Amino acid sequence: MKIAEADILIAPGLGNSGPEHWQRRWSERMATARTIEQDDWNNPRLADWVDRIHQEILLSTRPVVLIGHSLAVAAIVHTAQLRLKDTKVRGAFLVSPPDLERDDMPEEIHAFRNVPTDPLPFPSMVVGSTSDPYASYERIQGFAADWGSAFQPAGDAGHINAASGHGPWPEGLLMFAELMKRLKA
């Protein structure tokens, strides 16, 4: 599938993605991309995030490919298990899923816990770093296995955000292109 044939829905994580984050940069470069905006980026409610993701998918006019980072990965997986069977979603690119079961996670995201472990109803790729402060490398690989996702190692890349030096993140674009090649329109 070509990017021009899909609505690319970009879902930022907790606190939103600033202008230097690779997600914002990608949304500006891809003509068919748009960011899924949330009403409250800092005090997220799972039901609200799931509703917004689902609403954006329903509003799309072409096949959908989701791009999620961090907490948005959990929101996408919750949405997939609740509402995305037999929809126009063709795939998902899931970057830096956090381990929400850890004791050191912020209280405001506890509602996102108990992330489903069933396979996703569409092809997906999980990208993980060996030095992510929010999930061990093994846990991220486990998410990929649970969700039936291809796993793509990112090396020593932190949380794969602007703070870890991933502004444009061209390596990520290559990984995303690999996923897109596998998807059908």
Short mmCIF file of C-alpha atoms in Angstrom, two decimals:
data_model
loop_
_atom_site.label_atom_id
_atom_site.label_comp_id
_atom_site.label_asym_id
_atom_site.label_seq_id
_atom_site.Cartn_x
_atom_site.Cartn_y
_atom_site.Cartn_z
CA MET A 1 0.00 0.00 0.00
CA LYS A 2 1.20 3.49 -0.78
CA ILE A 3 0.94 6.29 1.78
CA ALA A 4 -1.19 8.28 -0.69
CA GLU A 5 -3.76 5.45 -0.67
CA ALA A 6 -4.36 5.61 3.10
CA ASP A 7 -5.44 7.98 5.82
CA ILE A 8 -2.48 7.98 8.19
CA LEU A 9 -3.75 8.68 11.72
CA ILE A 10 -1.01 9.70 14.13
CA ALA A 11 -1.71 9.21 17.83
CA PRO A 12 0.67 10.97 20.27
CA GLY A 13 1.15 9.80 23.84
CA LEU A 14 0.87 11.46 27.24
CA GLY A 15 1.50 15.20 27.08
CA ASN A 16 1.19 15.25 23.26
CA SER A 17 4.07 15.38 20.81
CA GLY A 18 5.75 18.76 20.50
CA PRO A 19 6.88 20.32 17.22
CA GLU A 20 10.29 18.61 17.35
CA HIS A 21 8.84 15.11 17.84
CA TRP A 22 9.04 12.75 14.88
CA GLN A 23 5.25 12.29 14.89
CA ARG A 24 4.60 16.00 14.29
CA ARG A 25 7.29 16.12 11.65
CA TRP A 26 5.84 13.11 9.87
CA SER A 27 2.32 14.56 9.97
CA GLU A 28 3.66 17.66 8.19
CA ARG A 29 5.46 15.57 5.53
CA MET A 30 2.71 13.09 4.69
CA ALA A 31 -0.12 14.66 2.71
CA THR A 32 -2.67 12.08 3.90
CA ALA A 33 -1.67 12.20 7.58
CA ARG A 34 -3.43 13.90 10.46
CA THR A 35 -2.88 13.90 14.18
CA ILE A 36 -5.53 12.51 16.48
CA GLU A 37 -6.00 15.32 18.97
CA GLN A 38 -7.17 14.61 22.52
CA ASP A 39 -9.09 16.98 24.80
CA ASP A 40 -6.76 16.40 27.74
CA TRP A 41 -3.20 15.33 27.02
CA ASN A 42 -2.00 15.47 30.64
CA ASN A 43 -4.90 13.85 32.53
CA PRO A 44 -6.00 11.23 30.01
CA ARG A 45 -9.18 9.21 30.32
CA LEU A 46 -9.03 5.88 28.54
CA ALA A 47 -12.66 6.03 27.38
CA ASP A 48 -12.12 9.49 25.87
CA TRP A 49 -8.96 8.44 24.04
CA VAL A 50 -10.59 5.26 22.71
CA ASP A 51 -13.65 7.25 21.58
CA ARG A 52 -11.49 9.83 19.78
CA ILE A 53 -9.38 7.21 18.01
CA HIS A 54 -12.53 5.36 16.92
CA GLN A 55 -14.19 8.60 15.78
CA GLU A 56 -11.18 9.56 13.64
CA ILE A 57 -11.20 6.13 12.02
CA LEU A 58 -14.91 6.43 11.22
CA LEU A 59 -14.33 9.89 9.69
CA SER A 60 -11.62 8.57 7.40
CA THR A 61 -12.49 8.14 3.75
CA ARG A 62 -9.70 5.75 2.79
CA PRO A 63 -8.13 2.69 4.40
CA VAL A 64 -6.51 3.68 7.71
CA VAL A 65 -3.00 3.11 9.03
CA LEU A 66 -2.42 4.07 12.65
CA ILE A 67 0.87 5.41 14.02
CA GLY A 68 1.00 5.39 17.82
CA HIS A 69 3.69 6.39 20.30
CA SER A 70 3.94 5.52 23.99
CA LEU A 71 0.62 5.78 25.85
CA ALA A 72 -1.23 6.03 22.53
CA VAL A 73 -0.05 2.49 21.74
CA ALA A 74 -2.01 1.26 24.76
CA ALA A 75 -5.01 3.34 23.66
CA ILE A 76 -4.84 1.90 20.13
CA VAL A 77 -4.66 -1.67 21.45
CA HIS A 78 -7.62 -1.05 23.79
CA THR A 79 -9.53 0.47 20.84
CA ALA A 80 -8.65 -2.48 18.60
CA GLN A 81 -10.00 -5.00 21.07
CA LEU A 82 -13.20 -3.04 21.69
CA ARG A 83 -14.14 -1.53 18.35
CA LEU A 84 -11.86 -2.26 15.42
CA LYS A 85 -12.85 -5.67 14.16
CA ASP A 86 -13.82 -5.56 10.48
CA THR A 87 -13.10 -1.85 10.07
CA LYS A 88 -11.08 0.06 7.51
CA VAL A 89 -7.92 -0.14 9.64
CA ARG A 90 -5.27 -1.89 7.53
CA GLY A 91 -2.33 -1.68 9.90
CA ALA A 92 -0.58 -0.03 12.84
CA PHE A 93 2.94 1.20 13.52
CA LEU A 94 3.38 1.06 17.30
CA VAL A 95 6.42 2.76 18.82
CA SER A 96 7.72 2.52 22.40
CA PRO A 97 4.79 0.86 24.16
CA PRO A 98 5.13 1.52 27.89
CA ASP A 99 4.86 -1.18 30.53
CA LEU A 100 1.87 0.26 32.37
CA GLU A 101 1.92 -2.48 35.01
CA ARG A 102 5.12 -1.11 36.54
CA ASP A 103 4.78 0.47 39.98
CA ASP A 104 6.61 3.64 38.94
CA MET A 105 4.10 4.69 36.27
CA PRO A 106 2.21 7.96 36.84
CA GLU A 107 -1.15 7.56 38.54
CA GLU A 108 -2.95 9.55 35.83
CA ILE A 109 -2.41 6.71 33.34
CA HIS A 110 -3.45 3.79 35.54
CA ALA A 111 -6.79 3.51 33.71
CA PHE A 112 -4.83 2.47 30.59
CA ARG A 113 -3.46 -0.60 32.40
CA ASN A 114 -4.54 -4.13 31.60
CA VAL A 115 -3.64 -3.64 27.97
CA PRO A 116 -5.20 -6.51 26.00
CA THR A 117 -2.85 -9.28 24.95
CA ASP A 118 -4.95 -10.75 22.15
CA PRO A 119 -3.61 -10.52 18.60
CA LEU A 120 -4.56 -7.31 16.82
CA PRO A 121 -7.16 -7.66 14.05
CA PHE A 122 -4.80 -6.08 11.49
CA PRO A 123 -1.08 -6.28 10.62
CA SER A 124 1.20 -4.27 12.85
CA MET A 125 4.79 -3.51 13.71
CA VAL A 126 6.13 -2.76 17.19
CA VAL A 127 9.33 -0.74 17.43
CA GLY A 128 11.30 -0.93 20.67
CA SER A 129 14.51 0.39 22.17
CA THR A 130 16.98 -1.45 24.39
CA SER A 131 17.13 1.62 26.66
CA ASP A 132 13.48 2.69 26.93
CA PRO A 133 12.94 4.06 30.45
CA TYR A 134 9.27 2.99 30.44
CA ALA A 135 9.55 -0.67 29.41
CA SER A 136 12.22 -3.32 29.26
CA TYR A 137 13.30 -4.54 25.86
CA GLU A 138 11.99 -7.99 26.72
CA ARG A 139 8.59 -6.57 27.69
CA ILE A 140 8.34 -4.65 24.40
CA GLN A 141 9.20 -7.85 22.50
CA GLY A 142 6.50 -9.59 24.53
CA PHE A 143 3.92 -7.00 23.48
CA ALA A 144 4.82 -7.62 19.84
CA ALA A 145 4.44 -11.37 20.30
CA ASP A 146 1.10 -11.02 22.13
CA TRP A 147 -0.34 -8.68 19.48
CA GLY A 148 0.92 -10.78 16.55
CA SER A 149 3.08 -7.84 15.47
CA ALA A 150 6.35 -7.83 13.61
CA PHE A 151 9.08 -6.60 15.96
CA GLN A 152 11.61 -4.02 14.86
CA PRO A 153 14.56 -3.29 17.17
CA ALA A 154 15.60 0.36 17.39
CA GLY A 155 18.82 -0.18 19.33
CA ASP A 156 19.85 2.14 22.17
CA ALA A 157 17.23 4.79 21.38
CA GLY A 158 15.64 5.75 24.71
CA HIS A 159 11.90 6.38 24.44
CA ILE A 160 12.21 7.26 20.74
CA ASN A 161 11.02 10.82 21.18
CA ALA A 162 12.44 14.32 20.79
CA ALA A 163 14.06 14.13 24.23
CA SER A 164 16.06 11.08 23.13
CA GLY A 165 17.20 12.84 19.95
CA HIS A 166 14.56 11.49 17.58
CA GLY A 167 13.29 14.56 15.78
CA PRO A 168 12.93 13.58 12.12
CA TRP A 169 13.78 9.89 12.83
CA PRO A 170 14.56 8.78 9.26
CA GLU A 171 15.23 5.20 10.45
CA GLY A 172 11.64 5.09 11.68
CA LEU A 173 10.37 6.22 8.28
CA LEU A 174 12.20 3.27 6.72
CA MET A 175 10.58 0.92 9.23
CA PHE A 176 7.17 2.46 8.52
CA ALA A 177 7.77 2.01 4.77
CA GLU A 178 8.45 -1.70 5.40
CA LEU A 179 5.09 -2.03 7.15
CA MET A 180 3.31 -0.15 4.37
CA LYS A 181 4.74 -2.56 1.76
CA ARG A 182 3.02 -5.45 3.57
CA LEU A 183 -0.42 -3.81 3.72
CA LYS A 184 -3.24 -4.20 1.21
CA ALA A 185 -5.42 -1.28 0.17
#
